[in-house]
XYZ file of N, CA and C in Angstrom:
621
model
N 70.441 135.672 148.310
C 70.390 135.059 149.640
C 69.986 136.126 150.653
N 68.864 135.910 151.316
C 68.335 136.889 152.266
C 68.235 136.264 153.647
N 68.774 136.950 154.642
C 68.643 136.518 156.031
C 67.682 137.450 156.740
N 66.660 136.884 157.362
C 65.688 137.673 158.119
C 66.018 137.593 159.606
N 65.994 138.739 160.267
C 66.200 138.797 161.712
C 64.968 139.449 162.320
N 64.323 138.751 163.249
C 63.093 139.259 163.844
C 63.390 140.104 165.079
N 62.827 141.280 165.117
C 62.913 142.147 166.289
C 61.687 141.843 167.161
N 61.850 140.921 168.077
C 60.699 140.441 168.858
C 60.190 141.490 169.836
N 61.077 142.351 170.309
C 60.678 143.458 171.173
C 60.910 144.756 170.420
N 59.886 145.603 170.381
C 59.986 146.859 169.631
C 60.675 147.916 170.498
N 61.981 148.010 170.353
C 62.773 148.922 171.189
C 63.542 149.941 170.359
N 62.964 150.348 169.233
C 63.574 151.407 168.452
C 64.461 150.924 167.313
N 64.785 151.868 166.423
C 65.617 151.553 165.262
C 67.024 151.152 165.665
N 67.560 151.826 166.686
C 68.901 151.472 167.154
C 68.961 150.028 167.629
N 67.933 149.597 168.333
C 67.848 148.209 168.802
C 67.785 147.240 167.625
N 67.004 147.595 166.596
C 66.907 146.746 165.406
C 68.268 146.596 164.731
N 69.029 147.697 164.660
C 70.355 147.635 164.043
C 71.308 146.742 164.829
N 71.255 146.851 166.145
C 72.131 146.029 166.982
C 71.879 144.543 166.739
N 70.609 144.189 166.488
C 70.261 142.782 166.267
C 70.903 142.203 165.010
N 71.198 143.068 164.016
C 71.773 142.558 162.763
C 73.280 142.788 162.679
N 73.857 143.267 163.753
C 75.284 143.617 163.735
C 76.162 142.472 163.234
N 75.888 141.265 163.660
C 76.760 140.132 163.292
C 76.684 139.798 161.797
N 75.683 140.327 161.108
C 75.547 140.075 159.669
C 76.164 141.182 158.820
N 76.639 142.241 159.475
C 77.153 143.411 158.751
C 78.665 143.318 158.551
N 79.094 143.591 157.324
C 80.521 143.643 157.011
C 80.768 144.873 156.132
N 81.474 145.860 156.679
C 81.782 147.062 155.912
C 80.594 148.005 155.795
N 80.579 148.776 154.732
C 79.525 149.775 154.516
C 78.188 149.089 154.289
N 77.119 149.679 154.865
C 75.806 149.054 154.699
C 74.714 150.117 154.580
N 73.568 149.686 154.124
C 72.428 150.558 153.842
C 71.289 150.241 154.805
N 70.676 151.294 155.346
C 69.513 151.148 156.224
C 68.339 151.891 155.585
N 67.196 151.220 155.471
C 65.991 151.865 154.939
C 64.799 151.470 155.797
N 63.859 152.390 155.963
C 62.622 152.076 156.655
C 61.694 151.311 155.704
N 60.945 150.376 156.258
C 60.081 149.532 155.431
C 58.755 150.171 155.070
N 58.414 151.289 155.683
C 57.105 151.895 155.427
C 57.206 153.208 154.648
N 58.344 153.453 154.007
C 58.505 154.612 153.138
C 58.931 154.130 151.757
N 58.822 155.029 150.772
C 59.206 154.674 149.399
C 60.361 155.568 148.959
N 61.441 154.924 148.466
C 62.653 155.636 148.070
C 62.944 155.395 146.591
N 63.385 156.445 145.903
C 63.754 156.304 144.502
C 65.130 155.678 144.347
N 65.296 154.915 143.286
C 66.551 154.202 143.027
C 67.742 155.156 142.937
N 67.580 156.268 142.213
C 68.706 157.187 142.022
C 69.127 157.830 143.339
N 68.170 158.072 144.239
C 68.511 158.643 145.547
C 69.353 157.669 146.364
N 68.989 156.396 146.308
C 69.772 155.369 147.018
C 71.188 155.325 146.457
N 71.287 155.351 145.132
C 72.611 155.310 144.494
C 73.446 156.530 144.869
N 72.822 157.696 144.935
C 73.549 158.920 145.294
C 74.093 158.844 146.719
N 73.316 158.261 147.631
C 73.783 158.103 149.013
C 74.977 157.158 149.093
N 74.974 156.146 148.246
C 76.029 155.135 148.292
C 77.390 155.660 147.838
N 77.422 156.881 147.293
C 78.706 157.483 146.908
C 79.521 157.912 148.132
N 78.878 157.989 149.293
C 79.531 158.519 150.490
C 79.781 157.419 151.512
N 80.770 157.670 152.375
C 81.068 156.716 153.448
C 79.942 156.696 154.477
N 79.449 157.874 154.810
C 78.302 158.007 155.721
C 77.347 159.031 155.110
N 76.065 158.697 155.029
C 75.109 159.609 154.416
C 73.725 159.426 155.009
N 72.933 160.475 154.902
C 71.532 160.442 155.299
C 70.720 161.078 154.177
N 69.643 160.429 153.763
C 68.774 160.991 152.739
C 67.781 161.931 153.412
N 67.714 163.163 152.916
C 66.824 164.171 153.492
C 65.853 164.648 152.416
N 64.724 165.172 152.851
C 63.709 165.616 151.906
C 63.107 166.938 152.358
N 62.779 167.802 151.401
C 62.102 169.050 151.729
C 60.651 168.764 152.117
N 60.161 169.465 153.133
C 58.797 169.248 153.613
C 58.110 170.579 153.873
N 56.814 170.636 153.578
C 56.019 171.818 153.887
C 55.645 171.869 155.364
N 55.763 170.715 156.031
C 55.417 170.627 157.454
C 56.544 169.928 158.219
N 57.736 170.513 158.235
C 58.883 169.853 158.877
C 58.679 169.597 160.366
N 57.826 170.406 161.011
C 57.600 170.247 162.442
C 56.968 168.901 162.798
N 56.476 168.173 161.792
C 55.867 166.863 162.040
C 56.880 165.723 161.941
N 58.153 166.071 161.677
C 59.170 165.051 161.425
C 60.440 165.361 162.219
N 61.452 164.539 162.002
C 62.782 164.839 162.511
C 63.437 165.848 161.578
N 63.731 167.040 162.080
C 64.254 168.121 161.241
C 65.779 168.089 161.224
N 66.329 168.260 160.023
C 67.770 168.216 159.814
C 68.384 169.600 159.986
N 69.391 169.694 160.841
C 70.210 170.900 160.932
C 71.576 170.558 160.338
N 72.051 171.412 159.418
C 73.266 171.077 158.681
C 74.106 172.315 158.424
N 75.328 172.067 158.030
C 76.252 173.115 157.603
C 76.766 172.719 156.232
N 76.298 173.430 155.192
C 76.611 173.100 153.794
C 76.415 171.610 153.528
N 75.259 171.113 153.940
C 74.814 169.726 153.724
C 75.649 168.688 154.475
N 76.349 169.121 155.509
C 76.987 168.183 156.431
C 76.122 168.144 157.695
N 75.706 166.957 158.079
C 74.794 166.812 159.207
C 75.386 167.371 160.495
N 74.580 168.174 161.203
C 74.977 168.702 162.503
C 74.064 168.185 163.610
N 72.755 168.125 163.321
C 71.818 167.707 164.364
C 70.513 167.243 163.737
N 69.758 166.433 164.490
C 68.406 166.030 164.107
C 67.510 166.345 165.295
N 66.519 167.188 165.080
C 65.618 167.606 166.154
C 64.231 167.051 165.870
N 63.716 166.247 166.779
C 62.423 165.605 166.570
C 61.265 166.571 166.807
N 60.464 166.769 165.757
C 59.225 167.548 165.799
C 59.356 168.870 166.570
N 60.259 169.743 166.137
C 60.459 171.024 166.846
C 59.316 172.003 166.582
N 59.043 172.858 167.540
C 58.012 173.877 167.358
C 58.450 174.925 166.331
N 59.751 175.221 166.319
C 60.293 176.210 165.389
C 61.443 175.585 164.590
N 61.118 174.880 163.514
C 62.160 174.187 162.732
C 63.205 175.147 162.188
N 64.457 174.714 162.247
C 65.557 175.531 161.735
C 65.752 175.347 160.229
N 65.119 174.340 159.653
C 65.184 174.126 158.203
C 63.924 173.389 157.775
N 63.750 173.258 156.450
C 62.599 172.502 155.933
C 63.010 171.118 155.464
N 64.215 170.698 155.847
C 64.698 169.363 155.483
C 64.385 168.385 156.602
N 63.843 167.225 156.212
C 63.481 166.218 157.212
C 64.235 164.916 156.977
N 64.313 164.128 158.017
C 64.948 162.820 157.980
C 64.005 161.814 157.321
N 64.469 161.136 156.275
C 63.638 160.157 155.571
C 63.810 158.742 156.115
N 64.808 158.545 156.961
C 65.039 157.197 157.491
C 65.850 156.297 156.583
N 66.603 156.886 155.651
C 67.523 156.106 154.814
C 68.938 156.564 155.116
N 69.807 155.601 155.407
C 71.179 155.922 155.817
C 72.172 154.992 155.128
N 73.359 155.511 154.848
C 74.517 154.705 154.477
C 75.525 154.861 155.599
N 76.005 153.733 156.131
C 76.815 153.776 157.349
C 77.976 152.793 157.290
N 78.922 153.030 158.187
C 80.024 152.103 158.417
C 79.763 151.341 159.729
N 80.517 150.282 159.927
C 80.357 149.475 161.149
C 80.627 150.285 162.426
N 81.327 151.393 162.307
C 81.626 152.214 163.487
C 80.362 152.752 164.162
N 79.236 152.771 163.453
C 78.000 153.273 164.053
C 77.608 152.464 165.284
N 77.997 151.197 165.328
C 77.637 150.348 166.465
C 78.316 150.814 167.752
N 79.500 151.408 167.625
C 80.177 151.971 168.805
C 79.365 153.127 169.380
N 78.795 153.949 168.510
C 77.992 155.083 168.967
C 76.655 154.623 169.549
N 76.113 153.550 168.998
C 74.863 153.004 169.538
C 75.053 152.494 170.964
N 76.232 151.954 171.248
C 76.529 151.500 172.614
C 76.507 152.665 173.596
N 77.006 153.810 173.151
C 77.103 154.981 174.023
C 75.749 155.635 174.284
N 74.809 155.487 173.342
C 73.517 156.154 173.451
C 72.708 155.644 174.639
N 72.720 154.332 174.851
C 71.944 153.765 175.954
C 70.457 153.730 175.634
N 69.635 153.575 176.662
C 68.197 153.435 176.499
C 67.480 154.728 176.881
N 66.493 155.122 176.086
C 65.735 156.348 176.344
C 64.714 156.124 177.454
N 64.007 157.195 177.806
C 63.001 157.118 178.868
C 61.877 156.150 178.529
N 61.586 156.007 177.256
C 60.510 155.097 176.858
C 61.012 153.675 176.581
N 62.279 153.439 176.889
C 62.829 152.084 176.782
C 63.381 151.724 175.423
N 63.560 152.721 174.546
C 64.080 152.474 173.192
C 65.561 152.798 173.102
N 66.219 152.159 172.160
C 67.570 152.555 171.781
C 67.408 153.420 170.543
N 67.482 154.738 170.744
C 67.203 155.688 169.668
C 68.387 155.774 168.706
N 68.077 155.784 167.409
C 69.146 155.845 166.415
C 69.648 157.263 166.131
N 68.767 158.282 165.977
C 69.261 159.624 165.629
C 70.367 160.158 166.545
N 70.294 159.994 167.881
C 71.399 160.496 168.712
C 72.743 159.850 168.383
N 72.710 158.572 168.031
C 73.954 157.893 167.650
C 74.508 158.471 166.356
N 73.612 158.771 165.421
C 74.054 159.338 164.150
C 74.620 160.746 164.346
N 73.989 161.532 165.204
C 74.490 162.888 165.487
C 75.857 162.819 166.152
N 76.040 161.858 167.059
C 77.357 161.680 167.696
C 78.407 161.327 166.659
N 78.058 160.472 165.723
C 78.972 160.133 164.631
C 79.312 161.368 163.810
N 78.292 162.206 163.544
C 78.491 163.403 162.717
C 79.410 164.415 163.373
N 79.523 164.374 164.702
C 80.405 165.294 165.407
C 81.876 164.930 165.239
N 82.134 163.678 164.844
C 83.518 163.215 164.695
C 83.875 162.826 163.260
N 82.851 162.512 162.454
C 83.075 162.127 161.061
C 82.056 162.833 160.181
N 82.349 162.946 158.904
C 81.436 163.613 157.986
C 80.249 162.707 157.666
N 79.037 163.241 157.857
C 77.817 162.556 157.430
C 77.139 163.460 156.405
N 77.156 163.028 155.161
C 76.636 163.832 154.060
C 75.109 163.791 154.015
N 74.473 164.959 153.911
C 73.030 165.039 153.690
C 72.788 165.044 152.182
N 72.030 164.079 151.702
C 71.722 163.952 150.276
C 70.242 164.267 150.082
N 69.947 165.264 149.250
C 68.547 165.681 149.072
C 67.824 164.714 148.133
N 66.680 164.246 148.566
C 65.896 163.281 147.801
C 65.220 163.942 146.605
N 65.135 163.206 145.516
C 64.371 163.652 144.349
C 63.073 162.866 144.229
N 63.035 161.652 144.794
C 61.831 160.810 144.786
C 61.700 160.139 146.145
N 60.826 160.682 146.979
C 60.627 160.107 148.306
C 59.180 160.320 148.728
N 58.574 159.271 149.270
C 57.209 159.363 149.776
C 57.150 158.748 151.171
N 56.637 159.516 152.110
C 56.377 158.994 153.443
C 55.010 158.320 153.424
N 54.952 157.076 153.878
C 53.692 156.331 153.871
C 53.260 156.123 155.311
N 52.528 157.105 155.835
C 52.061 157.017 157.210
C 50.598 156.633 157.318
N 49.864 156.836 156.234
C 48.424 156.591 156.231
C 48.037 155.820 154.971
N 46.898 155.103 154.984
C 46.504 154.313 153.802
C 46.424 155.126 152.520
N 45.929 156.383 152.614
C 45.782 157.190 151.399
C 47.126 157.601 150.808
N 48.187 157.510 151.605
C 49.513 157.793 151.050
C 49.889 156.772 149.976
N 49.343 155.557 150.094
C 49.625 154.524 149.096
C 49.144 154.942 147.711
N 48.034 155.695 147.659
C 47.512 156.147 146.372
C 48.501 157.088 145.682
N 49.115 158.000 146.454
C 50.102 158.934 145.883
C 51.309 158.177 145.345
N 51.787 157.209 146.121
C 52.968 156.453 145.710
C 52.657 155.602 144.483
N 51.510 154.946 144.510
C 51.112 154.091 143.396
C 51.047 154.883 142.096
N 50.449 156.065 142.138
C 50.337 156.888 140.938
C 51.704 157.358 140.454
N 52.578 157.692 141.396
C 53.924 158.146 141.021
C 54.721 157.030 140.353
N 54.613 155.822 140.889
C 55.356 154.691 140.330
C 54.818 154.330 138.946
N 53.497 154.393 138.783
C 52.878 154.067 137.492
C 53.042 155.198 136.488
N 53.388 156.400 136.990
C 53.525 157.597 136.158
C 52.227 157.907 135.410
N 51.096 157.732 136.107
C 49.802 158.087 135.547
C 49.179 157.055 134.629
N 49.886 155.963 134.342
C 49.349 154.916 133.469
C 48.686 153.831 134.323
N 47.771 153.090 133.720
C 47.164 151.957 134.413
C 48.169 150.831 134.604
N 48.014 150.104 135.709
C 48.701 148.820 135.839
C 47.612 147.761 136.009
N 47.494 146.877 135.041
C 46.508 145.795 135.093
C 47.279 144.477 135.101
N 47.106 143.696 136.162
C 47.783 142.396 136.232
C 47.366 141.515 135.052
N 48.291 140.681 134.595
C 48.019 139.805 133.457
C 46.891 138.827 133.744
N 46.708 138.490 135.030
C 45.655 137.534 135.374
C 44.332 138.209 135.724
N 44.283 139.539 135.607
C 43.040 140.266 135.869
C 42.234 140.395 134.578
N 40.932 140.546 134.737
C 40.042 140.679 133.580
C 39.249 141.975 133.690
N 39.312 142.789 132.656
C 38.468 143.978 132.559
C 37.424 143.691 131.488
N 36.174 143.515 131.916
C 35.092 143.134 131.009
C 34.703 144.296 130.100
N 33.837 143.990 129.133
C 33.360 145.012 128.198
C 32.655 146.134 128.959
N 31.952 145.760 130.029
C 31.222 146.765 130.822
C 32.124 147.492 131.811
N 33.360 147.020 131.947
C 34.258 147.578 132.951
C 35.222 148.604 132.395
N 35.773 149.405 133.306
C 36.754 150.416 132.901
C 37.656 150.733 134.082
N 38.942 150.828 133.822
C 39.915 151.231 134.839
C 40.613 152.489 134.359
N 40.641 153.522 135.214
C 41.297 154.788 134.881
C 42.284 155.146 135.985
N 43.540 155.372 135.599
C 44.563 155.810 136.543
C 44.576 154.947 137.804
N 44.635 153.621 137.612
C 44.516 152.689 138.736
C 45.455 151.504 138.586
N 45.647 150.792 139.703
C 46.348 149.517 139.720
C 45.343 148.422 140.037
N 45.367 147.360 139.250
C 44.444 146.242 139.439
C 45.266 144.979 139.643
N 45.059 144.311 140.764
C 45.875 143.168 141.150
C 45.480 141.863 140.475
N 46.183 140.806 140.860
C 45.995 139.493 140.253
C 44.594 138.942 140.517
N 44.032 138.299 139.502
C 42.775 137.584 139.666
C 41.547 138.456 139.814
N 41.664 139.749 139.603
C 40.504 140.642 139.738
C 39.608 140.559 138.497
N 38.337 140.799 138.698
C 37.379 140.889 137.599
C 36.699 142.251 137.704
N 36.931 143.103 136.713
C 36.418 144.468 136.743
C 35.275 144.583 135.726
N 34.052 144.701 136.254
C 32.883 144.905 135.390
C 32.322 146.321 135.547
N 32.711 147.012 136.622
C 32.271 148.379 136.852
C 33.391 149.363 136.572
N 33.288 150.561 137.138
C 34.293 151.612 136.939
C 35.236 151.670 138.129
N 36.532 151.656 137.842
C 37.575 151.826 138.862
C 38.394 153.048 138.460
N 38.509 154.025 139.374
C 39.174 155.281 139.029
C 40.052 155.748 140.184
N 41.317 156.059 139.895
C 42.251 156.586 140.904
C 42.309 155.692 142.144
N 42.401 154.396 141.923
C 42.313 153.447 143.039
C 43.319 152.315 142.907
N 43.483 151.578 144.009
C 44.272 150.354 144.025
C 43.316 149.209 144.358
N 43.186 148.259 143.464
C 42.336 147.097 143.700
C 43.246 145.905 143.977
N 43.149 145.363 145.176
C 44.026 144.262 145.570
C 43.585 142.957 144.913
N 44.338 141.896 145.104
C 44.139 140.635 144.384
C 42.756 140.028 144.622
N 42.254 139.373 143.571
C 41.038 138.545 143.638
C 39.799 139.317 144.065
N 39.696 140.571 143.616
C 38.539 141.400 143.974
C 37.610 141.540 142.770
N 36.337 141.179 142.918
C 35.376 141.416 141.838
C 34.700 142.779 142.010
N 34.710 143.587 140.961
C 33.986 144.857 140.946
C 32.826 144.682 139.979
N 31.636 144.535 140.502
C 30.490 144.149 139.684
C 29.988 145.301 138.814
N 29.243 144.940 137.788
C 28.670 145.897 136.848
C 27.803 146.906 137.597
N 27.984 148.178 137.274
C 27.232 149.236 137.943
C 27.952 149.821 139.147
N 29.017 149.165 139.604
C 29.771 149.673 140.755
C 30.742 150.765 140.312
N 30.958 151.726 141.207
C 31.940 152.785 140.971
C 32.875 152.853 142.174
N 34.175 152.680 141.918
C 35.188 152.746 142.972
C 36.133 153.887 142.622
N 36.239 154.884 143.522
C 37.115 156.033 143.275
C 37.960 156.352 144.512
N 39.208 156.733 144.272
C 40.109 157.213 145.348
C 40.113 156.251 146.534
N 40.273 154.989 146.246
C 40.143 153.957 147.301
C 41.231 152.899 147.179
């Protein structure tokens, strides 16, 4: 049974959480819809009363950077010029209903959003928020990020939908092929969405 709640005005993650407050009972999980999280990482976060999934990054200055003390959350600094760590916020949290009290205190930012990280930092000042290091996490900010995630999920093997056809003249290498596709040409390192014909002589790569 799934209940959908529409955020008609885009006023930040904190605002989105407030909209679902009446549906929350006890401990709950928050995940961003445009990132990919591994199952074991989610399970590891669920061992704690309050947790945030963090990931190592080569470019932490492009994200919300985690400041911690022995993996206990202390602060989240958005896109700092001089990051204090290489751990970034992945946008996955395990929380208690008490977070809504902190969201009330945060108020509205200059851009009109109800920001979530300040509420979480306020919670961390009074309660333990465990930082859990991710083992499988992909940020999907651009279309080409989908290729990295797709390959990781497939583990380098092809995924060919049962309703897709790969003809004698066709070949798929390290790719995902969706429903109803007809592959007569070469598809390599790509994602082919549903009902797409790739004609003989065509070459599709990294797309």
